[in-house]
mmCIF file of C-alpha atoms in Angstrom:
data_model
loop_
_atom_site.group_PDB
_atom_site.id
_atom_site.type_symbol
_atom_site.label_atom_id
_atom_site.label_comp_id
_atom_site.label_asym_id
_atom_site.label_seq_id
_atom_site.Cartn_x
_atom_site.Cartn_y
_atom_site.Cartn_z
ATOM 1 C CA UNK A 1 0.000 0.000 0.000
ATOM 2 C CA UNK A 2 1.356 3.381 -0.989
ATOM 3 C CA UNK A 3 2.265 5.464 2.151
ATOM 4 C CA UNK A 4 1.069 8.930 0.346
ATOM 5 C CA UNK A 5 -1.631 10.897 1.994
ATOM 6 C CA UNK A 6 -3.616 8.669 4.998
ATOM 7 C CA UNK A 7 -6.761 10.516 4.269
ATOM 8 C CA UNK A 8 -7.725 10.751 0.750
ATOM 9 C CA UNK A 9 -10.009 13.566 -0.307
ATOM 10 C CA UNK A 10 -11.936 12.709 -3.447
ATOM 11 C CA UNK A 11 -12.880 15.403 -5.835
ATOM 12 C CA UNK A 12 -15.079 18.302 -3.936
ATOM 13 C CA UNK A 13 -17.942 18.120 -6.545
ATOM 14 C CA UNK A 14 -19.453 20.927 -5.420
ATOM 15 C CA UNK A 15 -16.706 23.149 -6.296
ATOM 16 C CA UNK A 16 -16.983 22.076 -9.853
ATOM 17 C CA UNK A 17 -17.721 25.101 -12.610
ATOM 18 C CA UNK A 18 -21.291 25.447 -13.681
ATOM 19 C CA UNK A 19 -21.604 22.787 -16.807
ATOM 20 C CA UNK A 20 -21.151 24.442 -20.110
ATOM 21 C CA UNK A 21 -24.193 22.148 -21.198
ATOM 22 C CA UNK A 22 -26.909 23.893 -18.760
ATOM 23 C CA UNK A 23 -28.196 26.820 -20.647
ATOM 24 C CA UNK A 24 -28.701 30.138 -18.892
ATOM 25 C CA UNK A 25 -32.309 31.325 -19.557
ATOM 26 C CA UNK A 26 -33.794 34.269 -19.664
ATOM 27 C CA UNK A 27 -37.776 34.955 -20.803
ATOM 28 C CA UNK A 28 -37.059 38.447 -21.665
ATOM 29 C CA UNK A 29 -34.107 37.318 -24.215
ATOM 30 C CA UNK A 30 -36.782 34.625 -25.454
ATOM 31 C CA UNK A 31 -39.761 36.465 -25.916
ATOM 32 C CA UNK A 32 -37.816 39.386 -27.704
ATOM 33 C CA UNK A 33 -36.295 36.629 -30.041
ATOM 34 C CA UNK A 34 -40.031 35.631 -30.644
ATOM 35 C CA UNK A 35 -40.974 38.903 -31.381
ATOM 36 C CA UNK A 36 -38.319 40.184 -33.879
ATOM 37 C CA UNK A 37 -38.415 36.959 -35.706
ATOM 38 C CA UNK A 38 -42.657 37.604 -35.756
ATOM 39 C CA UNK A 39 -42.030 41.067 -37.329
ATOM 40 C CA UNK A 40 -39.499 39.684 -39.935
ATOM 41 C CA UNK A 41 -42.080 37.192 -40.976
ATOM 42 C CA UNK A 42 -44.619 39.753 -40.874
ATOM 43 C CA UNK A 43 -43.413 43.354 -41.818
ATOM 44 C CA UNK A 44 -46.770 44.695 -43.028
ATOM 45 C CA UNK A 45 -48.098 44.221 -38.983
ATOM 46 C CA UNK A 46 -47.476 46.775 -37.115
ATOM 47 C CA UNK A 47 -49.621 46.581 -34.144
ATOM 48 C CA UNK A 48 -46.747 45.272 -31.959
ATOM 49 C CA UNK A 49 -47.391 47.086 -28.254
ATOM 50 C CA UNK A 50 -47.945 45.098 -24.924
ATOM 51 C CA UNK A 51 -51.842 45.020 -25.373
ATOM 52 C CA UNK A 52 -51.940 43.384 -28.803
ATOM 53 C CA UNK A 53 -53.176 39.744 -29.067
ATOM 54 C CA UNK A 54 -50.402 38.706 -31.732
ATOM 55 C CA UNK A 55 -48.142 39.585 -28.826
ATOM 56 C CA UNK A 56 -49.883 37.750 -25.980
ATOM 57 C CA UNK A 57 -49.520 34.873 -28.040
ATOM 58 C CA UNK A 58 -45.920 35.147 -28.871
ATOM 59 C CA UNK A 59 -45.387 35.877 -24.297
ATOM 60 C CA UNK A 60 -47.454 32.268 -24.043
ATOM 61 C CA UNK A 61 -44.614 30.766 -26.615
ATOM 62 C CA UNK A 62 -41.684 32.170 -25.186
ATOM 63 C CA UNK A 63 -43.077 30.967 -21.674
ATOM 64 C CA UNK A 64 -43.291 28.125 -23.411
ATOM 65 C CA UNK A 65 -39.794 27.811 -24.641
ATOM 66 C CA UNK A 66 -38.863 28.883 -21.654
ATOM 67 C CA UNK A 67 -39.997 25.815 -19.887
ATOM 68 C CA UNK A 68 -38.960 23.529 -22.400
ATOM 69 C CA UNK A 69 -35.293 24.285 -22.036
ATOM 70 C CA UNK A 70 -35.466 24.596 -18.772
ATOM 71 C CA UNK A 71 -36.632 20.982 -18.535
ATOM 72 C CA UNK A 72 -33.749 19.895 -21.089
ATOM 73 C CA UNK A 73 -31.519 21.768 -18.369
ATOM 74 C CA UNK A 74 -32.937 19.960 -15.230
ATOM 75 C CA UNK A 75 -32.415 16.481 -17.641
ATOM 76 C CA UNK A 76 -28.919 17.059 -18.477
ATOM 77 C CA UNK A 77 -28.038 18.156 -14.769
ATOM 78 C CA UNK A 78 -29.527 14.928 -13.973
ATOM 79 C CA UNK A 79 -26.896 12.946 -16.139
ATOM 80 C CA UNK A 80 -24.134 14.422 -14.042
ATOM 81 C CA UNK A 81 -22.688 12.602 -10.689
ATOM 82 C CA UNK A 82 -22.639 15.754 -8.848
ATOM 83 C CA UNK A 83 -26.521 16.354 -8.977
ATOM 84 C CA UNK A 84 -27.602 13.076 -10.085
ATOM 85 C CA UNK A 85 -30.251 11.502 -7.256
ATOM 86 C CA UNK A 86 -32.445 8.591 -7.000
ATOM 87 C CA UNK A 87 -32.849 6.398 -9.869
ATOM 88 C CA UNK A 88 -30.757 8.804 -12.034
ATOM 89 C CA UNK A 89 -27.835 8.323 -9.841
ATOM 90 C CA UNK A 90 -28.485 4.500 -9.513
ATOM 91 C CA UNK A 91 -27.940 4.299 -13.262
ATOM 92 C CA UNK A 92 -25.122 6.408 -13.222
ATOM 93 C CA UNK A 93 -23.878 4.224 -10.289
ATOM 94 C CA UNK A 94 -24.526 0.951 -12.517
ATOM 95 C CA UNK A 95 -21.623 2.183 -15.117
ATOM 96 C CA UNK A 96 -19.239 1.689 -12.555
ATOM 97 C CA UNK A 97 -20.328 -1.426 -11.066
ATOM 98 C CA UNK A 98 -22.076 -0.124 -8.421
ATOM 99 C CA UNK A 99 -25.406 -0.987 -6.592
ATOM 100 C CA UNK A 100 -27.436 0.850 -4.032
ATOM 101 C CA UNK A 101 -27.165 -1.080 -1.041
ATOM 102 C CA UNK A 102 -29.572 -2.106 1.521
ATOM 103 C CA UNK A 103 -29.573 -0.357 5.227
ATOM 104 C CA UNK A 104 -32.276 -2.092 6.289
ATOM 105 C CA UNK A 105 -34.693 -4.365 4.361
ATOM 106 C CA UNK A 106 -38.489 -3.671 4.073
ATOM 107 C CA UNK A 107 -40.528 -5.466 6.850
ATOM 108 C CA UNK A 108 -43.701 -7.121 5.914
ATOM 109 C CA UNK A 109 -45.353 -7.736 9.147
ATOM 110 C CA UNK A 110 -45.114 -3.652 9.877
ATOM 111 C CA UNK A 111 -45.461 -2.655 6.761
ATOM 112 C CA UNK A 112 -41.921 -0.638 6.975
ATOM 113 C CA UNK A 113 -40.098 -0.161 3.445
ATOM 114 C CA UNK A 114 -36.568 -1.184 2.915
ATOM 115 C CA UNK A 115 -33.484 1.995 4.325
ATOM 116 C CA UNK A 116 -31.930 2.313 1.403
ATOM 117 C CA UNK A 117 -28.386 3.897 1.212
ATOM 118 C CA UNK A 118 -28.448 7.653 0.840
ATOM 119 C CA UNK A 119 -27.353 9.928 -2.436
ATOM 120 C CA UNK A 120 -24.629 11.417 -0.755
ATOM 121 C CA UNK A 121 -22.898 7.901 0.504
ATOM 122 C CA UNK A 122 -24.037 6.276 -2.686
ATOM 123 C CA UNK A 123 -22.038 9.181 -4.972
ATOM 124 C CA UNK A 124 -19.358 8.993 -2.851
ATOM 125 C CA UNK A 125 -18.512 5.474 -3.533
ATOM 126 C CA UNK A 126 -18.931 5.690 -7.091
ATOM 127 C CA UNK A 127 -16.456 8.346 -6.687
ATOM 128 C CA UNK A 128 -13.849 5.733 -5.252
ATOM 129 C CA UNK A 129 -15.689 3.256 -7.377
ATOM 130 C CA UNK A 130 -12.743 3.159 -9.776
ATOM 131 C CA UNK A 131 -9.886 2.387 -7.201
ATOM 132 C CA UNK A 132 -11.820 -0.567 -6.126
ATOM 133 C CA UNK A 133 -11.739 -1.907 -9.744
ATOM 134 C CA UNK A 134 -8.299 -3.538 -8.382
ATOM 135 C CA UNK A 135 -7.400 -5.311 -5.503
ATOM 136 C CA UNK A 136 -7.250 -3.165 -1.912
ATOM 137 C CA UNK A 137 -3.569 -1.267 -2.588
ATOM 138 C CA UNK A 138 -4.450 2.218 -3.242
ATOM 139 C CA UNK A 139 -5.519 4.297 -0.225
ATOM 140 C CA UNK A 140 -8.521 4.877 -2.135
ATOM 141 C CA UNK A 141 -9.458 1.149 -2.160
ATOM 142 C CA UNK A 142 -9.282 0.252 1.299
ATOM 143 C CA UNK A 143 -11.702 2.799 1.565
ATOM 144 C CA UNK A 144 -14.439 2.019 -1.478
ATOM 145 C CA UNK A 145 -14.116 -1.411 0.129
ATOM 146 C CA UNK A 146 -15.231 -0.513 3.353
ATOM 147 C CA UNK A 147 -18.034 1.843 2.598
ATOM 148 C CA UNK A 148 -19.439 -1.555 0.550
ATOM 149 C CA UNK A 149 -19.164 -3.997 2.846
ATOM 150 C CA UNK A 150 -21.731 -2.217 5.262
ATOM 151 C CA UNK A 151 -24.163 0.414 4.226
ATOM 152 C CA UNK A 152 -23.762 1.731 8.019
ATOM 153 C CA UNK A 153 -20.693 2.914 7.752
ATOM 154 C CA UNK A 154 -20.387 6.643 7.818
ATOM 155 C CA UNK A 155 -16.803 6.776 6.972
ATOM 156 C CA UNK A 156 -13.784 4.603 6.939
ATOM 157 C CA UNK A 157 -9.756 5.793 6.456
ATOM 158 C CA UNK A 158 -6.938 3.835 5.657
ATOM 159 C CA UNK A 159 -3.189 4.484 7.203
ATOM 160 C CA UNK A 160 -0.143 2.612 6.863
ATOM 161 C CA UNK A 161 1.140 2.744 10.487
ATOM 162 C CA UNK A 162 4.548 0.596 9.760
ATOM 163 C CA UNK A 163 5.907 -1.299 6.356
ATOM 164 C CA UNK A 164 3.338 -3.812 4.870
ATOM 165 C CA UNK A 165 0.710 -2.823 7.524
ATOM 166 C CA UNK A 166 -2.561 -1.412 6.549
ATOM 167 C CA UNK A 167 -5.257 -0.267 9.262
ATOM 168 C CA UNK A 168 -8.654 0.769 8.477
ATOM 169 C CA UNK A 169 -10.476 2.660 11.022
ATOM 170 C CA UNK A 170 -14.570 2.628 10.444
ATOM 171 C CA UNK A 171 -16.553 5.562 11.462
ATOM 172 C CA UNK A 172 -20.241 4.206 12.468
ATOM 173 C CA UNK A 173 -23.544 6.418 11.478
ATOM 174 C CA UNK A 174 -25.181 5.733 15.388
ATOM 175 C CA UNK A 175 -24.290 6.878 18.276
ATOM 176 C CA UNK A 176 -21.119 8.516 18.607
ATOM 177 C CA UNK A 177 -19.913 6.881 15.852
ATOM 178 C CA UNK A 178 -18.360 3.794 17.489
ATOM 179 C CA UNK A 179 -18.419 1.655 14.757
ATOM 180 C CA UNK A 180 -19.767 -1.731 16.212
ATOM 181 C CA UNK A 181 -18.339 -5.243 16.210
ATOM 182 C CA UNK A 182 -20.236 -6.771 13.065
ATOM 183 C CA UNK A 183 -18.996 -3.597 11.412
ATOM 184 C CA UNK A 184 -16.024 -4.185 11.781
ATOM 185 C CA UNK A 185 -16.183 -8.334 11.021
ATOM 186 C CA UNK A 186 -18.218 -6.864 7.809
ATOM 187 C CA UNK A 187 -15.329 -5.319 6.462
ATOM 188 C CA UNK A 188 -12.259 -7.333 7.605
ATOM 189 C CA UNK A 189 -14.244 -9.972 5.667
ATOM 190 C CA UNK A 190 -14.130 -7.995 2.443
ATOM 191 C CA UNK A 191 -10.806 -6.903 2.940
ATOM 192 C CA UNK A 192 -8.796 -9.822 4.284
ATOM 193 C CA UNK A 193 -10.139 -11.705 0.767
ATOM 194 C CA UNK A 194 -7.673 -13.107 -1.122
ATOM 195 C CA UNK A 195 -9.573 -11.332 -4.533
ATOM 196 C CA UNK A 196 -9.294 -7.996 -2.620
ATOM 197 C CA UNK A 197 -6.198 -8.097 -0.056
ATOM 198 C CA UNK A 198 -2.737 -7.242 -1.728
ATOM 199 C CA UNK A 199 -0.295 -10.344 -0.860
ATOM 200 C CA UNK A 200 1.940 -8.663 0.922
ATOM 201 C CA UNK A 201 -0.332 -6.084 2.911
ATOM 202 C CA UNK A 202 -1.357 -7.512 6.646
ATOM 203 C CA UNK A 203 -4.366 -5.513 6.832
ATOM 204 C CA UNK A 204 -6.373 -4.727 10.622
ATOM 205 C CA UNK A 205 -9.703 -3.049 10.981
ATOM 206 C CA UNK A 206 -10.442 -1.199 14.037
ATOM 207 C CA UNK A 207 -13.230 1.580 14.851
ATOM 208 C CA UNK A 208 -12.361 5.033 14.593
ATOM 209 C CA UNK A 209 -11.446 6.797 17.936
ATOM 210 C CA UNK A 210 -14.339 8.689 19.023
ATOM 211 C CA UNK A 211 -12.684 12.630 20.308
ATOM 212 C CA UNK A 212 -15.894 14.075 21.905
ATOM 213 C CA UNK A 213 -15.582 17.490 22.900
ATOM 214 C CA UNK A 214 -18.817 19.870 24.609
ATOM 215 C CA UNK A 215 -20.252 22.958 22.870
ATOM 216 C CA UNK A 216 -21.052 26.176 25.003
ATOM 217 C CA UNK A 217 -22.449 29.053 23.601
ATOM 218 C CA UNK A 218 -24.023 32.176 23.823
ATOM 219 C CA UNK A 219 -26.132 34.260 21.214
ATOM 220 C CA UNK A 220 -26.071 38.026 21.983
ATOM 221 C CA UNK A 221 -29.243 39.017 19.373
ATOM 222 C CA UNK A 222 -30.429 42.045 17.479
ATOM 223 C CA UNK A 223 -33.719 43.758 18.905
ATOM 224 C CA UNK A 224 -36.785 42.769 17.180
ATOM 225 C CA UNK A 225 -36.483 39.437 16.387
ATOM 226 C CA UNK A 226 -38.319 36.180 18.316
ATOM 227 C CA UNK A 227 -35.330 34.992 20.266
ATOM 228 C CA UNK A 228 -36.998 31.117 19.997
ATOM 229 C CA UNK A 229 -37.076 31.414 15.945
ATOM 230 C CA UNK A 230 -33.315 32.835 15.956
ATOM 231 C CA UNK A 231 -32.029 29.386 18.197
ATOM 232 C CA UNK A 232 -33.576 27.201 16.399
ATOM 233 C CA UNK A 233 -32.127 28.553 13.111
ATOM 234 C CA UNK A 234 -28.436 28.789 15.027
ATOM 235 C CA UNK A 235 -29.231 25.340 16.249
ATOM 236 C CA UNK A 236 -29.982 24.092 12.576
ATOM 237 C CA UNK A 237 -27.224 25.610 11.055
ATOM 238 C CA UNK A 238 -25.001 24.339 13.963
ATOM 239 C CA UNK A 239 -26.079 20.696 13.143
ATOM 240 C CA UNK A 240 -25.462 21.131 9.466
ATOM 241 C CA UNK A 241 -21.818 22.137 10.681
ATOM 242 C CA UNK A 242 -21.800 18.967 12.761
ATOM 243 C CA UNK A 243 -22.603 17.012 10.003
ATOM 244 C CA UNK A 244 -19.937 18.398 7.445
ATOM 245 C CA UNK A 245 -17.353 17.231 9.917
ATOM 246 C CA UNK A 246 -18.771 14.036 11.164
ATOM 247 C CA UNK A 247 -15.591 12.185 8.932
ATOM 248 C CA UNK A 248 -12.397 10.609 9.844
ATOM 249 C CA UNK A 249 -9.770 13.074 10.254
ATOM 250 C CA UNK A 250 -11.632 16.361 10.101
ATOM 251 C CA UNK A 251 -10.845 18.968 12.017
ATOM 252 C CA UNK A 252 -13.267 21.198 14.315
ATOM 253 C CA UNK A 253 -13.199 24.293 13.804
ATOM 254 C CA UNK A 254 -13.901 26.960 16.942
ATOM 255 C CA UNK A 255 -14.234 29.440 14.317
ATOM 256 C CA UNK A 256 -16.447 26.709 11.854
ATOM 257 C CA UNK A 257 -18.449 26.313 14.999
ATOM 258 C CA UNK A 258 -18.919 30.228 15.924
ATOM 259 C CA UNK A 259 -19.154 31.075 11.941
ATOM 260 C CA UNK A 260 -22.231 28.391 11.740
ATOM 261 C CA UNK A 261 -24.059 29.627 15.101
ATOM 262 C CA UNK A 262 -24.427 33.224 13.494
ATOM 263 C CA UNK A 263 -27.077 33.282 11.750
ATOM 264 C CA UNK A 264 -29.372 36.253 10.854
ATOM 265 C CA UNK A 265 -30.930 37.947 13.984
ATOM 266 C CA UNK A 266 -27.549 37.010 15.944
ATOM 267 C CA UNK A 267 -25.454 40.351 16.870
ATOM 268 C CA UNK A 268 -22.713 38.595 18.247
ATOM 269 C CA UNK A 269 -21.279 34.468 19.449
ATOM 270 C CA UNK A 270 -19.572 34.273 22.430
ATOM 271 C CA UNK A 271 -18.241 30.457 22.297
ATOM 272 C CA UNK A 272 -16.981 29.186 25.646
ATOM 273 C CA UNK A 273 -16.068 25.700 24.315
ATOM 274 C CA UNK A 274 -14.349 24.657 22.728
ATOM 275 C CA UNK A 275 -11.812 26.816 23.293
ATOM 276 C CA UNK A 276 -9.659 25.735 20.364
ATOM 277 C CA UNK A 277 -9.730 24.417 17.545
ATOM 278 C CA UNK A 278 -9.967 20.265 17.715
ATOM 279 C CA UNK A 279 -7.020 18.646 16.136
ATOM 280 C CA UNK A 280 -8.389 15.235 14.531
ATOM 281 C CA UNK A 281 -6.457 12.150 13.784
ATOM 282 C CA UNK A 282 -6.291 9.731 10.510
ATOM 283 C CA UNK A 283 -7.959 7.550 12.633
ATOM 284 C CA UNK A 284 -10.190 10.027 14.701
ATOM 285 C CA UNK A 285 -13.269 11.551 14.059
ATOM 286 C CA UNK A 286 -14.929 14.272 16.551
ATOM 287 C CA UNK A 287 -18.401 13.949 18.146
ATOM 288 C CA UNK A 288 -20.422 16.623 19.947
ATOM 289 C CA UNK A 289 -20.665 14.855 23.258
ATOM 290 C CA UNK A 290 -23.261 17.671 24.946
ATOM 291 C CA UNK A 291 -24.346 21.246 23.351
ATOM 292 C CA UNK A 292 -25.540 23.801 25.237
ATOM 293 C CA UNK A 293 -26.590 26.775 23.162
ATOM 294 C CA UNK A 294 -28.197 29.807 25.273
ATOM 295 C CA UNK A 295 -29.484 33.527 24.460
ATOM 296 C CA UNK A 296 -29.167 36.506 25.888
#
């Protein structure tokens, strides 16, 4: 296994460029189009103001056309991994070898549908789905691996702590993210496989050490505002923080965590805790033990 970057990032698809295939659309560009191309048709008419019925017709079309492309937009976004969802993405997934899996199945005698894996995990993998096309030596591997041998796995790294070793840490999606013992047997079945495992990697799954640190803030806020609307928001965006960092080997921010907390109608954070930014591991990942958000 190469001993390059422990962490591997894939490609941040939402930093991508706008697609030069989705069309920028405007109905006032459309409808004067419509219009001009009306008049060349028709030079003799010369009734062309807002009120005319020749040009209420010709606003219907361009609406019209309007929609049209904007449909052929929506369709060709939907081709792309980076916005591709449901059964879009599942054919996209399908190039590359890659099935939805199964978090759950559907229970009969409740009625309860089948937990399918999410868009978000499911791009991911067929991200790294092209690493996994060979056995387990790239970084990236280990990883695509891992994510496929249990659909409740959050996360999962792969670090080379010595010559020839290979440990994967697994980052659970319950809890605190303690990933749990069939987890773990899940994946060092996968990746102890003679069809997977390089010969001369000795590979070791483990779960991810949980860093849990407390959150203590307070919200100084505007005038004006209901105080119980402006926490909840803060307390929203705050979990959507959470959530961006809830990987193996991401770093919390005191200033991600401050920066997330002010939201509109908040004058000012003062964050008691952490204190400091919270340095994460290869094989870490941070949880939010307790959070304690007040207003004053």
């Amino acid at each position: 296994m190469a001993s390059s970057p422990s962490i591997v990032t894939a490609v941040d698809l939402s930093r991508l460029p706008a697609p030069a295939v989705v069309e920028q659309l405007s109905y006032d560009a459309i409808r004067a189009l419509m219009v001009a191309k009306f008049q060349e048709l028709m030079p003799e008419y010369d009734a062309i103001v807002e009120s005319d019925p020749v040009i209420k017709a010709l606003e219907v079309g361009a609406y019209q056309v309007l929609l049209l492309r904007q449909n052929f937009n929506e369709r060709a976004v939907s081709m792309l991994l980076a916005k591709a969802a449901g059964t879009d993405l599942d054919h996209l997934a399908a190039f590359y070898g890659v099935a939805r899996l199964e978090v759950s199945p559907a229970n009969p005698a409740t009625g309860a549908a089948a937990v399918m894996e999410d868009d978000d995990r499911l791009r991911r993998r067929v991200q790294l789905a092209p690493d996994g096309f060979s056995v387990a030596g790239p970084v990236t591997a280990y990883i695509f691996h891992a994510l496929t041998a249990d659909a409740t796995i959050l996360d999962a790294s792969a670090t080379s702590p010595a010559p020839r070793e290979v440990l994967v840490s697994l980052l659970g999606s319950t809890g605190d993210g303690t990933a749990a013992p069939q987890q773990i047997a899940a994946v060092e079945a996968v990746l102890t496989h003679d069809e997977v495992r390089p010969l001369t990697d000795l590979v070791a799954v483990q779960s991810a050490t949980i860093i849990p640190f407390d959150i203590v803030a307070t919200l100084f806020l505007n005038t004006g505002p209901d105080p119980a609307i402006i926490l909840a928001a803060a307390q929203a965006a705050l979990a959507a923080y959470l959530a961006s960092r809830r990987k193996i080997g991401r770093l919390i921010s005191a200033t991600g965590i401050a920066g997330a907390l002010q939201v509109e109608g908040v004058e000012t954070v003062q964050l008691l805790s952490p204190a400091a930014d919270i340095i994460i591991g290869d094989t870490q990942a941070g949880h939010a033990a307790t959070i304690s958000i007040g207003v004053a």
